[in-house]
Amino acid sequence: MADPTGFMKYERAEPPKRLKSERVQDWQEVYADLGQEARNAAVRTQATRCMDCGIPFCHSGSAGCPLGNLIPEWNDLVRRGDWAEASERLHATNNFPEFTGKLCPAPCEAACVLSILPASGGPVTIKRVEETISAQAWESGYVQPKQATVSTGHRVAVVGSGPAGLAAAQQLTRAGHEVTVFERDDRLGGLLRYGIPEFKMEKKVLDRRLAQLRKEGTTFVTGCEVGVDITVEELRERYDAVVLAVGALRGRDDRTTPGRELAGIHLAMEHLVAANRQCEGDGPPEIDAAGKHVIVIGGGDTGADSYGTAIRQGALSVTQLDQYPQAPTTRDDDRSPWPTWPYILRTYPVHEETGERIFAVAVKRFVGDDEGRVRAIELHKVRVEKDPETGRREVVPTSDEVEELPADLVLLAIGFDGVEHMRLLDELGLKLTRRGTLSCGADWQTDAPGVFVCGDAHRGASLVVWAIAEGRSVANAVDTYLTGASDLPAPVHPTALPLTPV
């Protein structure tokens, strides 16, 4: 059994990072390579802090991990040094633990019992343990293709190759269906490929997993936009079921701020895609921060990704703006009680490197030069008010004082408005909800018979762990639709939501 006093013997320790002066000069991952022996020893110690709670909230679908990862089980296996069995237990619930181990913000850690009181020393470093199990599994050859023993004779089309589409494809291929994944980009991976910077996850990690899927029998078609390069009629003729995993990539914009039309103002995703293409060897990016004063508007993950990308491109300065006040550094039990996702200040490794964050501000106007390019922004202090009846937010100035900051490149990272408008949806007769997503029934099926939806296209822009969970669940639904029953796991229901305070 687990060591119930492990958390009292050992302190929580995050993985060490490379020197800031070193990592900002390249695109390699932020974290240091300790070597296999030292890495595994450190992580075994961290896993020992898990007490194997009687009620493990860490893998609760509502408060912790929507995949239902068996976290206490593989923590104890790691503690005992049984990496092969730990890999088996981890892969039993998660198709791509290397993705979540690197990219997920770890709601499991927020729901860890050791998060209740600061005196515990903090939650178990679940994310670090997960990533190390996956790394050890690949290094030791535990990860092997799992090919279906029988063929069902059914054909399934998956539209989109992000984490939701890949999870659905792998599950359905292993169930014996003939699966083809269609991707409109020239390379596979969706946001994993072109949205996530190389310093957060090197693309060799993605390519390694894609090679496994190919060996299992999944077919991939790139550079093919369904509804354009292949018609919906052709799709229906060739395939018995269709899974829409097209993401929610319609970037939110704000055209009301004076000066928005100036050159040099872009959606953050345009910047990230261009930078990732450069890392793939496609040549210089169309949007480059080199030698520029960069303003990133928006305080979330996408903003932080552009922040770190601008640093590595050689920006003169990087400033990130957030219209909300600076959050506290510790959990406020009145506002976000355990085990809900805490409202706290989230500092990413890139924020430690250089640059500045400014809170409770908004852009009053963008200032241009004589050639129609942005050269500065005017800021004013604001507060965000919420109408108690309608729930609508309003940004209200709190001062007449205006501050001007130099700005040669402005990146808008203010969220996503849902699924992009595409011919595919029109030809299927599908309408977007008010949130810009695609609705479905309890069986994940849309209003178009035999057409299913999962991931951000259904949920809206969300976490990689939710995308994988929905991909696994929709695979169960498609398998049931085609064969009448399914043994595939279904970790989440279409209506499932994270636990939040009322």
Coordinates of C-alpha atoms in Angstrom, one line a residue:
M1 CA 0.0 0.0 0.0
A2 CA 1.0 3.6 -0.3
D3 CA 2.9 5.5 2.4
P4 CA 0.3 7.5 4.2
T5 CA 3.0 9.8 5.7
G6 CA 5.0 10.3 2.5
F7 CA 3.9 13.9 2.1
M8 CA 5.3 14.7 5.6
K9 CA 8.7 13.2 4.7
Y10 CA 9.2 14.8 1.3
E11 CA 8.6 18.2 -0.1
R12 CA 6.8 18.9 -3.3
A13 CA 9.3 19.6 -6.1
E14 CA 8.6 20.8 -9.6
P15 CA 10.9 19.6 -12.4
P16 CA 13.9 21.8 -12.8
K17 CA 14.1 24.2 -15.7
R18 CA 17.0 25.1 -18.0
L19 CA 18.7 28.4 -17.3
K20 CA 16.7 31.3 -18.6
S21 CA 19.7 32.7 -20.5
E22 CA 20.0 29.4 -22.3
R23 CA 16.4 28.5 -23.1
V24 CA 15.4 31.9 -24.6
Q25 CA 18.1 31.3 -27.3
D26 CA 16.4 28.2 -28.8
W27 CA 13.1 26.4 -29.2
Q28 CA 13.8 23.4 -27.1
E29 CA 11.6 22.5 -24.2
V30 CA 11.9 24.6 -21.1
Y31 CA 12.6 21.8 -18.6
A32 CA 16.1 20.4 -18.0
D33 CA 17.1 16.9 -19.0
L34 CA 18.2 15.3 -15.7
G35 CA 19.1 11.9 -17.3
Q36 CA 16.9 8.8 -16.8
E37 CA 18.3 7.6 -13.5
A38 CA 18.2 11.0 -11.7
R39 CA 14.8 11.8 -13.2
N40 CA 13.2 8.6 -12.2
A41 CA 14.6 8.7 -8.6
A42 CA 13.3 12.2 -8.1
V43 CA 9.8 11.3 -9.5
R44 CA 9.7 8.1 -7.3
T45 CA 10.1 10.4 -4.3
Q46 CA 7.4 12.7 -5.6
A47 CA 5.0 9.8 -6.1
T48 CA 5.6 8.7 -2.5
R49 CA 3.8 11.8 -1.4
C50 CA 0.6 10.3 -2.6
M51 CA -1.3 8.7 0.4
D52 CA -3.8 6.7 -1.8
C53 CA -6.8 8.5 -0.4
G54 CA -10.0 6.6 0.4
I55 CA -11.9 9.0 -1.9
P56 CA -9.4 10.2 -4.5
F57 CA -10.8 13.4 -5.8
C58 CA -7.9 13.7 -8.2
H59 CA -9.5 11.3 -10.7
S60 CA -13.1 12.6 -10.1
G61 CA -14.6 13.5 -13.5
S62 CA -16.3 16.6 -12.0
A63 CA -13.5 18.0 -9.8
G64 CA -10.3 16.4 -11.1
C65 CA -9.4 14.4 -14.2
P66 CA -12.2 13.9 -16.7
L67 CA -10.3 11.0 -18.1
G68 CA -10.7 9.2 -14.8
N69 CA -6.9 8.5 -14.7
L70 CA -6.2 6.0 -11.9
I71 CA -3.7 8.4 -10.3
P72 CA -3.2 6.8 -6.9
E73 CA -2.6 3.4 -8.6
W74 CA 0.1 4.5 -10.9
N75 CA 1.6 6.8 -8.2
D76 CA 2.1 3.7 -6.0
L77 CA 3.5 1.7 -8.9
V78 CA 6.0 4.5 -9.5
R79 CA 6.9 4.6 -5.8
R80 CA 7.7 0.9 -6.0
G81 CA 9.7 1.3 -9.3
D82 CA 7.3 -0.7 -11.4
W83 CA 7.4 1.5 -14.5
A84 CA 5.9 -1.1 -16.9
E85 CA 2.8 -1.6 -14.9
A86 CA 2.5 2.1 -14.2
S87 CA 2.5 2.7 -18.0
E88 CA -0.2 0.0 -18.4
R89 CA -2.4 1.6 -15.8
L90 CA -1.8 5.1 -17.3
H91 CA -2.5 4.1 -20.9
A92 CA -5.6 2.3 -19.8
T93 CA -7.4 5.6 -19.4
N94 CA -5.3 8.0 -21.4
N95 CA -4.3 7.5 -25.1
F96 CA -1.7 10.3 -25.0
P97 CA -0.2 10.9 -21.5
E98 CA 2.8 12.7 -23.0
F99 CA 0.4 15.4 -24.3
T100 CA -1.4 15.9 -21.0
G101 CA 1.8 15.5 -19.0
K102 CA 3.3 18.5 -20.8
L103 CA 0.2 20.6 -21.7
C104 CA -2.6 20.0 -19.2
P105 CA -2.9 22.6 -16.4
A106 CA -3.6 19.6 -14.0
P107 CA -7.1 20.0 -12.5
C108 CA -6.1 16.7 -10.8
E109 CA -3.6 18.6 -8.7
A110 CA -6.1 21.2 -7.7
A111 CA -8.4 18.4 -6.5
C112 CA -5.7 16.5 -4.6
V113 CA -6.5 16.1 -0.9
L114 CA -3.1 17.7 -0.2
S115 CA -4.4 20.9 -1.7
I116 CA -6.8 21.4 1.1
L117 CA -4.3 23.0 3.5
P118 CA -1.0 24.8 2.7
A119 CA 0.5 22.9 5.7
S120 CA 0.5 19.7 3.6
G121 CA 3.2 21.1 1.4
G122 CA 1.1 21.2 -1.7
P123 CA -0.5 18.6 -3.9
V124 CA 1.3 15.6 -5.4
T125 CA 3.1 16.6 -8.6
I126 CA 0.8 14.4 -10.6
K127 CA 1.6 16.0 -13.9
R128 CA 5.3 15.4 -13.4
V129 CA 4.7 11.8 -12.5
E130 CA 2.5 11.3 -15.5
E131 CA 4.9 12.8 -17.9
T132 CA 7.8 10.7 -16.5
I133 CA 5.8 7.5 -16.8
S134 CA 5.2 8.2 -20.4
A135 CA 8.8 9.1 -21.1
Q136 CA 10.0 5.9 -19.4
A137 CA 7.4 3.9 -21.3
W138 CA 8.8 5.2 -24.7
E139 CA 12.4 4.8 -23.6
S140 CA 11.8 1.2 -22.5
G141 CA 9.7 0.1 -25.4
Y142 CA 6.5 -0.4 -23.4
V143 CA 4.5 1.6 -26.0
Q144 CA 3.7 -0.7 -28.9
P145 CA 1.1 -0.6 -31.6
K146 CA -2.1 -2.4 -30.6
Q147 CA -3.7 -3.8 -33.7
A148 CA -7.3 -5.1 -33.8
T149 CA -7.7 -8.8 -33.8
V150 CA -10.9 -8.7 -36.0
S151 CA -12.3 -6.3 -38.6
T152 CA -15.9 -5.1 -38.3
G153 CA -16.1 -4.1 -41.9
H154 CA -17.3 -0.6 -40.9
R155 CA -15.6 2.6 -42.1
V156 CA -15.4 5.7 -40.1
A157 CA -14.2 9.2 -41.1
V158 CA -12.8 11.5 -38.5
V159 CA -12.6 15.2 -39.5
G160 CA -9.7 16.9 -37.6
S161 CA -6.5 15.6 -36.2
G162 CA -6.3 17.4 -32.9
P163 CA -6.2 15.4 -29.6
A164 CA -10.0 14.7 -29.7
G165 CA -9.9 13.4 -33.3
L166 CA -6.7 11.3 -32.7
A167 CA -8.2 9.8 -29.5
A168 CA -11.4 8.8 -31.3
A169 CA -9.5 7.5 -34.2
Q170 CA -7.2 5.3 -32.1
Q171 CA -10.0 3.9 -30.1
L172 CA -12.1 3.1 -33.1
T173 CA -9.2 1.5 -35.0
R174 CA -8.4 -0.7 -32.1
A175 CA -12.1 -1.8 -32.0
G176 CA -11.7 -3.1 -35.6
H177 CA -13.1 -0.3 -37.6
E178 CA -11.4 1.1 -40.7
V179 CA -10.7 4.7 -39.8
T180 CA -9.5 7.6 -42.0
V181 CA -8.6 11.0 -40.4
F182 CA -8.9 14.0 -42.7
E183 CA -6.8 17.1 -41.9
R184 CA -7.0 20.3 -43.9
D185 CA -3.5 21.5 -42.9
D186 CA -0.4 20.1 -44.5
R187 CA 0.6 18.4 -41.3
L188 CA -1.2 16.4 -38.7
G189 CA -1.9 17.5 -35.1
G190 CA -4.2 20.5 -35.2
L191 CA -3.4 22.9 -32.3
L192 CA -0.9 20.3 -31.0
R193 CA 1.1 21.0 -34.2
Y194 CA 0.6 24.7 -35.0
G195 CA -0.9 26.1 -31.8
I196 CA 1.5 24.8 -29.1
P197 CA 5.0 26.3 -29.2
E198 CA 8.0 24.0 -29.6
F199 CA 9.3 25.1 -26.1
K200 CA 6.2 23.6 -24.5
M201 CA 6.1 20.4 -26.5
E202 CA 8.6 19.4 -29.1
K203 CA 6.8 18.1 -32.2
K204 CA 8.9 14.9 -32.2
V205 CA 6.6 13.9 -29.3
L206 CA 3.6 14.2 -31.5
D207 CA 5.2 12.5 -34.5
R208 CA 6.2 9.5 -32.4
R209 CA 2.5 9.0 -31.4
L210 CA 1.3 9.5 -34.9
A211 CA 3.7 6.7 -36.1
Q212 CA 2.0 4.4 -33.5
L213 CA -1.5 5.2 -34.9
R214 CA -0.3 4.5 -38.4
K215 CA 1.1 1.1 -37.5
E216 CA -2.2 0.3 -35.8
G217 CA -4.0 0.8 -39.1
T218 CA -5.4 4.4 -38.9
T219 CA -5.2 6.2 -42.3
F220 CA -4.4 9.9 -42.5
V221 CA -5.2 12.3 -45.3
T222 CA -3.6 15.8 -45.1
G223 CA -4.3 18.9 -47.1
C224 CA -7.9 17.9 -47.5
E225 CA -10.8 20.1 -46.4
V226 CA -13.9 18.1 -46.1
G227 CA -16.8 19.8 -47.8
V228 CA -14.4 21.3 -50.4
D229 CA -11.8 18.8 -51.5
I230 CA -14.1 15.9 -50.8
T231 CA -17.9 16.5 -50.8
V232 CA -20.2 15.5 -48.0
E233 CA -22.1 13.3 -50.5
E234 CA -18.8 11.4 -51.2
L235 CA -18.1 11.2 -47.5
R236 CA -21.5 9.7 -46.8
E237 CA -21.1 7.2 -49.6
R238 CA -17.7 6.0 -48.4
Y239 CA -18.1 5.9 -44.6
D240 CA -20.7 4.5 -42.2
A241 CA -20.1 7.1 -39.6
V242 CA -18.5 10.5 -39.3
V243 CA -16.8 12.2 -36.3
L244 CA -16.4 16.0 -36.3
A245 CA -13.4 17.0 -34.3
V246 CA -12.9 20.3 -36.1
G247 CA -12.0 22.4 -33.0
A248 CA -13.1 25.9 -32.1
L249 CA -10.6 28.0 -33.9
R250 CA -12.6 31.1 -34.7
G251 CA -10.5 33.7 -32.9
R252 CA -12.2 36.4 -31.0
D253 CA -11.5 39.9 -32.2
D254 CA -12.4 43.4 -31.0
R255 CA -13.0 45.8 -33.9
T256 CA -14.4 48.5 -31.6
T257 CA -11.1 49.8 -30.3
P258 CA -10.0 52.8 -32.3
G259 CA -7.0 52.0 -34.5
R260 CA -7.7 48.3 -34.8
E261 CA -7.3 48.5 -38.6
L262 CA -3.6 49.5 -38.3
A263 CA -1.0 47.1 -39.7
G264 CA 0.9 45.1 -37.1
I265 CA -2.2 44.1 -35.1
H266 CA -2.9 40.3 -35.3
L267 CA -4.8 37.5 -33.7
A268 CA -2.3 35.6 -31.5
M269 CA -3.0 32.3 -33.2
E270 CA -1.7 33.8 -36.5
H271 CA 1.6 34.6 -34.7
L272 CA 1.8 31.1 -33.2
V273 CA 1.0 29.2 -36.4
A274 CA 3.7 31.2 -38.3
A275 CA 6.3 30.6 -35.6
N276 CA 5.5 26.8 -35.5
R277 CA 5.8 26.6 -39.3
Q278 CA 9.2 28.1 -39.0
C279 CA 10.2 25.5 -36.5
E280 CA 8.9 22.9 -39.0
G281 CA 11.3 24.3 -41.6
D282 CA 8.9 26.3 -43.7
G283 CA 11.0 29.4 -43.7
P284 CA 10.8 32.8 -42.0
P285 CA 7.5 33.6 -40.3
E286 CA 5.1 36.2 -41.8
I287 CA 4.6 37.7 -38.3
D288 CA 8.0 38.1 -36.5
A289 CA 8.6 39.9 -33.2
A290 CA 12.3 40.3 -33.8
G291 CA 13.5 43.8 -32.9
K292 CA 10.0 44.9 -31.9
H293 CA 8.1 46.1 -28.9
V294 CA 5.4 43.5 -28.5
I295 CA 2.1 43.9 -26.7
V296 CA 0.1 40.7 -25.9
I297 CA -3.5 41.4 -25.0
G298 CA -5.1 38.6 -22.9
G299 CA -3.9 36.8 -19.8
G300 CA -4.6 33.1 -20.7
D301 CA -2.6 30.2 -22.2
T302 CA -2.6 31.5 -25.7
G303 CA -1.3 34.9 -24.5
A304 CA 1.5 33.2 -22.6
D305 CA 2.4 31.1 -25.6
S306 CA 2.8 34.2 -27.8
Y307 CA 4.7 35.9 -25.0
G308 CA 7.3 33.1 -24.9
T309 CA 7.4 33.0 -28.7
A310 CA 8.0 36.7 -29.0
I311 CA 10.9 36.4 -26.5
R312 CA 12.5 33.6 -28.6
Q313 CA 12.1 35.6 -31.8
G314 CA 14.2 38.4 -30.3
A315 CA 11.6 41.0 -29.3
L316 CA 12.9 44.3 -27.8
S317 CA 10.3 44.1 -25.1
V318 CA 7.2 42.0 -24.3
T319 CA 4.3 43.3 -22.3
Q320 CA 1.2 41.2 -21.5
L321 CA -2.1 43.0 -20.6
D322 CA -4.9 41.6 -18.5
Q323 CA -8.2 43.5 -17.9
Y324 CA -8.7 41.7 -14.6
P325 CA -6.9 42.6 -11.4
Q326 CA -4.0 40.5 -10.4
A327 CA -5.2 37.2 -8.8
P328 CA -4.1 36.1 -5.4
T329 CA -1.2 33.6 -5.1
T330 CA -3.1 31.3 -2.8
R331 CA -6.5 29.8 -3.0
D332 CA -9.4 31.8 -1.6
D333 CA -11.8 29.3 -0.1
D334 CA -14.7 31.6 -0.3
R335 CA -14.3 32.2 -4.0
S336 CA -13.1 28.8 -5.2
P337 CA -13.2 26.2 -2.4
W338 CA -11.4 22.9 -2.7
P339 CA -11.7 20.8 -4.9
T340 CA -12.8 23.3 -7.6
W341 CA -10.3 24.9 -9.9
P342 CA -8.7 27.7 -7.9
Y343 CA -8.8 31.3 -8.8
I344 CA -5.1 32.1 -8.4
L345 CA -2.3 33.9 -10.3
R346 CA -0.9 31.5 -12.9
T347 CA 2.7 32.2 -13.7
Y348 CA 4.2 30.3 -16.7
P349 CA 7.9 29.6 -17.2
V350 CA 8.0 32.3 -19.9
H351 CA 7.0 35.0 -17.4
E352 CA 10.2 34.2 -15.5
E353 CA 12.3 35.0 -18.5
T354 CA 11.8 38.6 -19.2
G355 CA 9.0 41.1 -20.0
E356 CA 6.2 42.5 -17.9
R357 CA 2.5 41.8 -17.0
I358 CA 0.1 44.6 -16.3
F359 CA -3.3 44.0 -14.7
A360 CA -6.6 45.8 -14.6
V361 CA -5.9 47.7 -17.8
A362 CA -7.4 47.9 -21.3
V363 CA -6.4 49.5 -24.6
K364 CA -8.2 52.9 -25.1
R365 CA -6.8 53.2 -28.6
F366 CA -4.1 52.0 -31.0
V367 CA -1.8 54.8 -32.2
G368 CA -0.4 54.6 -35.8
D369 CA 2.5 56.1 -37.6
D370 CA 2.3 58.0 -41.0
E371 CA 2.5 54.7 -42.9
G372 CA -0.6 53.2 -41.2
R373 CA 1.3 50.8 -38.9
V374 CA 0.8 50.6 -35.1
R375 CA 3.5 52.4 -33.1
A376 CA 2.0 52.6 -29.6
I377 CA -1.0 51.9 -27.5
E378 CA -2.9 54.1 -25.0
L379 CA -3.9 52.3 -21.8
H380 CA -6.3 53.2 -19.1
K381 CA -7.1 51.5 -15.8
V382 CA -10.4 49.5 -15.8
R383 CA -12.5 47.1 -13.8
V384 CA -14.8 44.4 -15.1
E385 CA -18.4 44.5 -14.0
K386 CA -20.9 41.7 -14.5
D387 CA -24.7 42.4 -14.9
P388 CA -26.3 40.2 -12.2
E389 CA -29.4 39.6 -14.4
T390 CA -27.9 39.1 -17.9
G391 CA -24.5 37.9 -16.9
R392 CA -22.9 40.2 -19.5
R393 CA -19.5 41.7 -18.7
E394 CA -18.7 45.3 -19.1
V395 CA -15.3 46.9 -18.9
V396 CA -15.5 50.2 -17.1
P397 CA -12.7 52.8 -16.9
T398 CA -11.7 53.7 -13.4
S399 CA -9.5 56.7 -14.2
D400 CA -9.1 59.4 -16.8
E401 CA -5.3 58.9 -16.8
V402 CA -3.9 57.4 -20.0
E403 CA -0.5 55.7 -20.3
E404 CA 1.2 55.3 -23.7
L405 CA 3.4 52.2 -24.4
P406 CA 5.5 51.6 -27.5
A407 CA 4.0 48.9 -29.7
D408 CA 5.4 47.6 -33.0
L409 CA 3.5 44.3 -32.8
V410 CA 0.2 43.7 -31.0
L411 CA -1.2 40.2 -30.5
L412 CA -4.8 39.6 -29.5
A413 CA -5.2 36.6 -27.3
I414 CA -8.7 37.3 -26.0
G415 CA -10.3 33.9 -26.6
F416 CA -12.2 32.0 -29.2
D417 CA -15.7 32.4 -30.5
G418 CA -16.2 28.7 -31.5
V419 CA -16.3 26.6 -34.6
E420 CA -15.2 28.3 -37.8
H421 CA -17.9 28.7 -40.5
M422 CA -17.3 26.0 -43.1
R423 CA -19.1 24.5 -46.0
L424 CA -19.0 21.1 -44.3
L425 CA -21.5 22.2 -41.7
D426 CA -23.7 23.8 -44.2
E427 CA -23.9 20.7 -46.4
L428 CA -24.6 18.6 -43.3
G429 CA -27.4 21.0 -42.3
L430 CA -25.8 21.7 -38.9
K431 CA -26.3 25.0 -37.1
L432 CA -24.0 26.4 -34.5
T433 CA -25.3 27.2 -31.0
R434 CA -25.2 30.7 -29.5
R435 CA -21.8 29.7 -28.1
G436 CA -20.5 28.9 -31.5
T437 CA -20.4 25.1 -30.9
L438 CA -22.1 22.0 -32.3
S439 CA -24.8 20.4 -30.1
C440 CA -25.4 16.7 -29.8
G441 CA -27.6 14.2 -28.0
A442 CA -26.7 11.9 -25.2
D443 CA -25.2 9.5 -27.8
W444 CA -22.8 12.3 -29.1
Q445 CA -24.8 12.3 -32.4
T446 CA -25.6 15.6 -34.0
D447 CA -28.8 16.4 -35.8
A448 CA -27.3 14.8 -38.9
P449 CA -27.8 11.0 -38.6
G450 CA -24.5 9.1 -38.3
V451 CA -22.5 12.3 -37.7
F452 CA -21.0 12.7 -34.2
V453 CA -19.1 15.5 -32.6
C454 CA -16.4 15.8 -29.9
G455 CA -13.7 18.0 -28.4
D456 CA -13.6 21.8 -28.7
A457 CA -16.2 21.7 -31.5
H458 CA -18.7 20.4 -29.0
R459 CA -17.4 21.9 -25.7
G460 CA -15.8 25.2 -26.9
A461 CA -12.1 26.0 -26.4
S462 CA -11.1 23.8 -23.5
L463 CA -8.3 21.7 -22.1
V464 CA -6.4 18.9 -23.9
V465 CA -7.5 16.4 -21.2
W466 CA -11.2 17.2 -21.9
A467 CA -10.5 16.8 -25.7
I468 CA -9.1 13.3 -25.2
A469 CA -11.9 12.4 -22.8
E470 CA -14.5 13.4 -25.3
G471 CA -12.6 11.6 -28.1
R472 CA -12.7 8.4 -26.1
S473 CA -16.3 8.8 -25.3
V474 CA -17.4 9.5 -28.8
A475 CA -15.6 6.4 -30.0
N476 CA -17.8 4.4 -27.6
A477 CA -20.9 6.0 -29.1
V478 CA -19.8 5.4 -32.7
D479 CA -18.9 1.8 -31.9
T480 CA -22.3 1.3 -30.4
Y481 CA -24.0 2.9 -33.4
L482 CA -22.2 0.6 -35.8
T483 CA -22.3 -2.7 -33.9
G484 CA -25.1 -2.3 -31.3
A485 CA -22.8 -2.4 -28.3
S486 CA -19.4 -1.4 -27.2
D487 CA -16.7 -2.3 -24.6
L488 CA -14.8 0.9 -25.3
P489 CA -14.6 3.3 -22.2
A490 CA -16.7 6.4 -22.1
P491 CA -15.2 8.6 -19.4
V492 CA -17.5 11.6 -19.9
H493 CA -21.1 12.4 -20.8
P494 CA -21.8 15.1 -23.4
T495 CA -23.3 17.3 -20.7
A496 CA -20.4 16.8 -18.2
L497 CA -19.0 20.0 -16.8
P498 CA -16.2 20.7 -14.3
L499 CA -17.3 21.3 -10.7
T500 CA -17.6 25.1 -10.1
P501 CA -18.8 27.2 -7.2
V502 CA -22.5 28.3 -7.5

